[in-house]
GROMACS .gro file of C-alpha atoms in nm:
model
  272
    1MET     CA    1   3.548  -1.523  -6.750
    2ARG     CA    2   3.337  -1.824  -6.843
    3LYS     CA    3   3.090  -1.808  -7.129
    4TRP     CA    4   2.719  -1.786  -7.056
    5LYS     CA    5   2.545  -2.111  -7.150
    6VAL     CA    6   2.232  -2.097  -7.366
    7LEU     CA    7   1.976  -2.368  -7.437
    8ILE     CA    8   1.722  -2.346  -7.718
    9ALA     CA    9   1.408  -2.559  -7.673
   10ASP     CA   10   1.149  -2.587  -7.952
   11ASP     CA   11   0.990  -2.885  -8.124
   12GLU     CA   12   1.040  -2.725  -8.467
   13TYR     CA   13   1.390  -2.765  -8.611
   14ILE     CA   14   1.355  -2.463  -8.836
   15ILE     CA   15   1.281  -2.241  -8.534
   16ARG     CA   16   1.574  -2.377  -8.333
   17ASP     CA   17   1.809  -2.339  -8.626
   18GLY     CA   18   1.680  -1.989  -8.700
   19ILE     CA   19   1.745  -1.873  -8.343
   20HIS     CA   20   2.084  -2.042  -8.333
   21SER     CA   21   2.205  -1.891  -8.661
   22SER     CA   22   2.057  -1.542  -8.621
   23ILE     CA   23   2.277  -1.440  -8.326
   24ASP     CA   24   2.654  -1.399  -8.308
   25TRP     CA   25   2.675  -1.569  -7.970
   26GLU     CA   26   3.050  -1.521  -7.941
   27LYS     CA   27   2.999  -1.144  -7.947
   28PHE     CA   28   2.796  -1.171  -7.628
   29ASN     CA   29   3.036  -1.415  -7.460
   30MET     CA   30   2.775  -1.690  -7.492
   31GLU     CA   31   2.759  -2.041  -7.633
   32VAL     CA   32   2.460  -2.253  -7.730
   33ILE     CA   33   2.530  -2.576  -7.543
   34GLY     CA   34   2.242  -2.764  -7.704
   35GLU     CA   35   1.899  -2.773  -7.859
   36ALA     CA   36   1.600  -2.962  -7.723
   37GLU     CA   37   1.292  -3.070  -7.916
   38ASP     CA   38   1.074  -3.147  -7.615
   39GLY     CA   39   1.036  -3.031  -7.256
   40GLU     CA   40   1.182  -3.341  -7.098
   41GLU     CA   41   1.502  -3.312  -7.302
   42ALA     CA   42   1.518  -2.942  -7.217
   43VAL     CA   43   1.513  -3.017  -6.844
   44GLU     CA   44   1.784  -3.284  -6.879
   45LEU     CA   45   2.016  -3.061  -7.084
   46ALA     CA   46   1.955  -2.756  -6.865
   47ILE     CA   47   2.052  -2.935  -6.544
   48GLU     CA   48   2.340  -3.127  -6.702
   49HIS     CA   49   2.503  -2.812  -6.838
   50GLN     CA   50   2.387  -2.572  -6.563
   51ILE     CA   51   2.259  -2.324  -6.821
   52ASP     CA   52   2.228  -1.950  -6.774
   53ILE     CA   53   1.969  -1.871  -7.044
   54LEU     CA   54   1.674  -2.075  -7.168
   55LEU     CA   55   1.487  -1.986  -7.489
   56VAL     CA   56   1.181  -2.208  -7.475
   57ASP     CA   57   0.864  -2.276  -7.673
   58LEU     CA   58   0.549  -2.338  -7.470
   59ASN     CA   59   0.389  -2.594  -7.700
   60MET     CA   60   0.621  -2.897  -7.698
   61PRO     CA   61   0.558  -3.274  -7.679
   62ILE     CA   62   0.612  -3.506  -7.378
   63MET     CA   63   0.647  -3.209  -7.140
   64ASP     CA   64   0.525  -2.862  -7.231
   65GLY     CA   65   0.733  -2.548  -7.194
   66LEU     CA   66   0.566  -2.425  -6.875
   67GLU     CA   67   0.624  -2.752  -6.692
   68ALA     CA   68   0.982  -2.762  -6.816
   69MET     CA   69   1.041  -2.407  -6.696
   70GLU     CA   70   0.901  -2.488  -6.353
   71GLU     CA   71   1.139  -2.781  -6.311
   72ILE     CA   72   1.438  -2.586  -6.441
   73LYS     CA   73   1.357  -2.285  -6.222
   74GLU     CA   74   1.348  -2.512  -5.918
   75GLN     CA   75   1.695  -2.651  -5.998
   76LEU     CA   76   1.847  -2.335  -6.147
   77PRO     CA   77   1.677  -2.035  -5.980
   78ASN     CA   78   1.912  -1.783  -6.144
   79CYS     CA   79   1.851  -1.906  -6.499
   80LYS     CA   80   1.713  -1.636  -6.729
   81MET     CA   81   1.410  -1.764  -6.923
   82VAL     CA   82   1.263  -1.629  -7.246
   83VAL     CA   83   0.935  -1.766  -7.381
   84ILE     CA   84   0.903  -1.813  -7.757
   85SER     CA   85   0.548  -1.893  -7.859
   86GLY     CA   86   0.314  -1.899  -8.154
   87TYR     CA   87   0.023  -1.822  -7.921
   88ASP     CA   88  -0.075  -1.468  -7.830
   89ASP     CA   89  -0.275  -1.595  -7.535
   90PHE     CA   90  -0.307  -1.405  -7.208
   91ARG     CA   91  -0.326  -1.730  -7.010
   92TYR     CA   92   0.014  -1.836  -7.137
   93ALA     CA   93   0.158  -1.492  -7.075
   94GLN     CA   94   0.018  -1.488  -6.722
   95ALA     CA   95   0.168  -1.829  -6.643
   96ALA     CA   96   0.501  -1.717  -6.787
   97LEU     CA   97   0.500  -1.402  -6.575
   98ARG     CA   98   0.442  -1.614  -6.266
   99LEU     CA   99   0.771  -1.789  -6.346
  100LYS     CA  100   0.939  -1.447  -6.377
  101VAL     CA  101   1.042  -1.488  -6.740
  102GLU     CA  102   1.258  -1.216  -6.891
  103ASP     CA  103   1.045  -1.171  -7.203
  104TYR     CA  104   0.766  -1.324  -7.411
  105LEU     CA  105   0.842  -1.333  -7.785
  106LEU     CA  106   0.589  -1.424  -8.049
  107LYS     CA  107   0.672  -1.621  -8.364
  108PRO     CA  108   0.792  -1.532  -8.618
  109ILE     CA  109   1.080  -1.389  -8.419
  110ASN     CA  110   1.228  -1.057  -8.519
  111PRO     CA  111   1.610  -1.110  -8.529
  112GLY     CA  112   1.676  -0.748  -8.431
  113LYS     CA  113   1.452  -0.769  -8.126
  114LEU     CA  114   1.605  -1.104  -8.029
  115GLU     CA  115   1.955  -0.957  -8.044
  116GLU     CA  116   1.849  -0.663  -7.826
  117LEU     CA  117   1.707  -0.908  -7.575
  118ILE     CA  118   2.025  -1.117  -7.573
  119MET     CA  119   2.231  -0.802  -7.515
  120ASP     CA  120   2.005  -0.710  -7.224
  121LEU     CA  121   2.038  -1.059  -7.073
  122LYS     CA  122   2.417  -1.043  -7.101
  123GLN     CA  123   2.419  -0.712  -6.912
  124LYS     CA  124   2.199  -0.859  -6.639
  125LEU     CA  125   2.416  -1.169  -6.603
  126ASP     CA  126   2.737  -0.965  -6.598
  127LEU     CA  127   2.589  -0.733  -6.336
  128GLU     CA  128   2.481  -1.023  -6.115
  129VAL     CA  129   2.820  -1.194  -6.130
  130ASN     CA  130   2.996  -0.866  -6.048
  131GLN     CA  131   2.761  -0.806  -5.756
  132LYS     CA  132   2.838  -1.153  -5.622
  133LYS     CA  133   3.210  -1.089  -5.666
  134TYR     CA  134   3.197  -0.758  -5.480
  135ILE     CA  135   2.985  -0.906  -5.202
  136LYS     CA  136   3.231  -1.195  -5.169
  137GLN     CA  137   3.525  -0.953  -5.160
  138ALA     CA  138   3.349  -0.744  -4.897
  139ALA     CA  139   3.279  -1.055  -4.688
  140ILE     CA  140   3.646  -1.158  -4.710
  141GLN     CA  141   3.757  -0.808  -4.614
  142ILE     CA  142   3.519  -0.798  -4.320
  143LYS     CA  143   3.644  -1.138  -4.205
  144ARG     CA  144   4.005  -1.019  -4.228
  145ASN     CA  145   3.923  -0.704  -4.034
  146HIS     CA  146   3.693  -0.876  -3.787
  147VAL     CA  147   3.919  -0.818  -3.488
  148GLN     CA  148   3.969  -0.451  -3.574
  149LEU     CA  149   3.595  -0.401  -3.636
  150ARG     CA  150   3.515  -0.565  -3.305
  151GLU     CA  151   3.767  -0.354  -3.118
  152ARG     CA  152   3.641  -0.035  -3.282
  153PHE     CA  153   3.285  -0.124  -3.190
  154PHE     CA  154   3.370  -0.172  -2.824
  155GLN     CA  155   3.580   0.144  -2.818
  156ASP     CA  156   3.286   0.344  -2.959
  157TRP     CA  157   3.053   0.176  -2.712
  158ILE     CA  158   3.275   0.252  -2.414
  159ALA     CA  159   3.304   0.613  -2.533
  160GLY     CA  160   2.924   0.636  -2.529
  161GLN     CA  161   2.898   0.696  -2.905
  162LEU     CA  162   2.641   0.425  -2.979
  163ALA     CA  163   2.269   0.405  -2.917
  164ASN     CA  164   2.124   0.089  -2.761
  165GLU     CA  165   1.975  -0.028  -3.092
  166GLU     CA  166   2.312   0.020  -3.266
  167ILE     CA  167   2.479  -0.185  -2.995
  168ARG     CA  168   2.242  -0.478  -3.049
  169GLU     CA  169   2.281  -0.460  -3.428
  170GLN     CA  170   2.660  -0.453  -3.404
  171LEU     CA  171   2.668  -0.746  -3.163
  172GLN     CA  172   2.468  -0.950  -3.412
  173PHE     CA  173   2.682  -0.838  -3.707
  174LEU     CA  174   3.003  -0.934  -3.523
  175HIS     CA  175   2.859  -1.278  -3.437
  176LEU     CA  176   2.858  -1.205  -3.066
  177PRO     CA  177   2.578  -1.302  -2.826
  178VAL     CA  178   2.270  -1.090  -2.897
  179ALA     CA  179   2.217  -1.041  -2.525
  180LEU     CA  180   2.424  -0.754  -2.390
  181PRO     CA  181   2.738  -0.832  -2.187
  182THR     CA  182   2.687  -0.849  -1.814
  183GLN     CA  183   3.024  -0.716  -1.697
  184TYR     CA  184   3.302  -0.488  -1.812
  185LEU     CA  185   3.658  -0.535  -1.687
  186VAL     CA  186   3.965  -0.317  -1.734
  187ILE     CA  187   4.315  -0.447  -1.655
  188LYS     CA  188   4.609  -0.208  -1.629
  189TRP     CA  189   4.981  -0.272  -1.626
  190PRO     CA  190   5.119   0.054  -1.479
  191ASP     CA  191   5.483  -0.025  -1.559
  192TYR     CA  192   5.408  -0.009  -1.930
  193HIS     CA  193   5.372   0.366  -1.905
  194LEU     CA  194   5.693   0.421  -1.711
  195ASN     CA  195   5.996   0.547  -1.895
  196GLN     CA  196   6.210   0.240  -1.840
  197THR     CA  197   6.512   0.266  -2.065
  198PHE     CA  198   6.619  -0.091  -1.993
  199MET     CA  199   6.303  -0.235  -2.147
  200GLN     CA  200   6.273  -0.220  -2.524
  201GLU     CA  201   5.936  -0.155  -2.690
  202ASN     CA  202   5.936  -0.509  -2.836
  203ASP     CA  203   5.976  -0.653  -2.487
  204ARG     CA  204   5.686  -0.445  -2.358
  205GLN     CA  205   5.467  -0.566  -2.645
  206LEU     CA  206   5.556  -0.926  -2.559
  207TYR     CA  207   5.451  -0.871  -2.200
  208LEU     CA  208   5.123  -0.719  -2.315
  209PHE     CA  209   5.064  -1.022  -2.532
  210ALA     CA  210   5.148  -1.257  -2.244
  211ILE     CA  211   4.905  -1.078  -2.009
  212GLU     CA  212   4.630  -1.100  -2.271
  213ASN     CA  213   4.689  -1.474  -2.319
  214ILE     CA  214   4.672  -1.542  -1.947
  215VAL     CA  215   4.345  -1.352  -1.920
  216LYS     CA  216   4.200  -1.539  -2.220
  217GLU     CA  217   4.305  -1.876  -2.084
  218MET     CA  218   4.175  -1.817  -1.733
  219ILE     CA  219   3.850  -1.641  -1.818
  220GLY     CA  220   3.776  -1.833  -2.136
  221SER     CA  221   3.705  -1.683  -2.476
  222GLU     CA  222   3.367  -1.829  -2.575
  223LYS     CA  223   3.158  -1.554  -2.423
  224THR     CA  224   3.431  -1.297  -2.383
  225VAL     CA  225   3.571  -1.013  -2.594
  226ILE     CA  226   3.923  -0.898  -2.504
  227PHE     CA  227   4.104  -0.607  -2.665
  228TRP     CA  228   4.366  -0.341  -2.595
  229ASP     CA  229   4.269   0.021  -2.632
  230GLN     CA  230   4.491   0.311  -2.737
  231SER     CA  231   4.593   0.370  -2.376
  232HIS     CA  232   4.718   0.010  -2.352
  233LEU     CA  233   4.445  -0.087  -2.111
  234LEU     CA  234   4.319  -0.442  -2.152
  235ASN     CA  235   3.941  -0.427  -2.191
  236VAL     CA  236   3.729  -0.735  -2.125
  237CYS     CA  237   3.356  -0.767  -2.193
  238VAL     CA  238   3.198  -1.082  -2.056
  239TRP     CA  239   2.857  -1.245  -2.093
  240GLU     CA  240   2.891  -1.456  -1.777
  241GLN     CA  241   2.952  -1.329  -1.424
  242LEU     CA  242   3.314  -1.331  -1.308
  243ASN     CA  243   3.404  -1.372  -0.944
  244ARG     CA  244   3.667  -1.170  -0.763
  245GLU     CA  245   3.863  -1.484  -0.673
  246LEU     CA  246   3.932  -1.551  -1.042
  247LEU     CA  247   4.057  -1.197  -1.098
  248THR     CA  248   4.280  -1.218  -0.794
  249LYS     CA  249   4.417  -1.545  -0.931
  250ILE     CA  250   4.498  -1.374  -1.263
  251GLU     CA  251   4.693  -1.108  -1.072
  252GLU     CA  252   4.889  -1.379  -0.889
  253VAL     CA  253   4.969  -1.575  -1.204
  254VAL     CA  254   5.101  -1.269  -1.387
  255GLN     CA  255   5.308  -1.177  -1.081
  256THR     CA  256   5.445  -1.530  -1.042
  257TYR     CA  257   5.542  -1.594  -1.403
  258PHE     CA  258   5.647  -1.247  -1.519
  259ASN     CA  259   5.707  -1.052  -1.201
  260LEU     CA  260   5.460  -0.792  -1.322
  261THR     CA  261   5.203  -0.609  -1.112
  262ILE     CA  262   4.865  -0.552  -1.271
  263TYR     CA  263   4.546  -0.391  -1.142
  264TYR     CA  264   4.187  -0.441  -1.246
  265HIS     CA  265   3.855  -0.261  -1.225
  266MET     CA  266   3.525  -0.440  -1.291
  267GLU     CA  267   3.173  -0.304  -1.332
  268ASP     CA  268   2.834  -0.462  -1.396
  269ILE     CA  269   2.667  -0.343  -1.715
  270PHE     CA  270   2.321  -0.197  -1.687
  271ILE     CA  271   2.151  -0.082  -2.010
  272GLN     CA  272   1.788   0.016  -2.031
   0.00000   0.00000   0.00000
């Protein structure tokens, strides 16, 4: 795991050095990547090193701490910022709060309080990176299981287990057209269910796959969802009207190329 990058910005060397030397940064899996003595330098170093934590004084030359924080926050929105100031002024505190700073420490800095703050920042950063990791893993898993999720959704829908609002939400989640499908088609290959000893299960699966490919090719897959259910019926949901001539043509093609007889049933979808 990479170390968290820290930048200390203060125009007084003794303050910068005191902060730097008062914390065992290694203990918190952190490194101080630099020190800045003015706001402009702080912005440059922060962006160059893509820092995670900024400890910044408000009263600095060239560019003050507030302006520097605004620029850094714009470039690095996840950067944790801690204000270190010699001014106990509500106006400064209010401006700092607007920038969503983590804390507002007054000089002279208490080393114990600073260490507690650094520990808290480490926990926040670790939590955020773990959340991102878990979300990424979940997204990958969902992508891998997209076909299964889609099939399960349509099976539940066909079984009447979903409310209309759930249907719309699931369509959006599965990256399908938000508008509801207009037609529902079921294609059956009766011979699959016959006890034909001469046809191995692998051969039957190949025929099922071949039928599915023909349907996909002839109907098109852009606005179509095609899946087999547990009864080995080929289910087709379409968002554009199909004509009977096309379905008859599918029957003929399957018969011609594979000598298989299939049957279909099609219904228009009406949902209130």
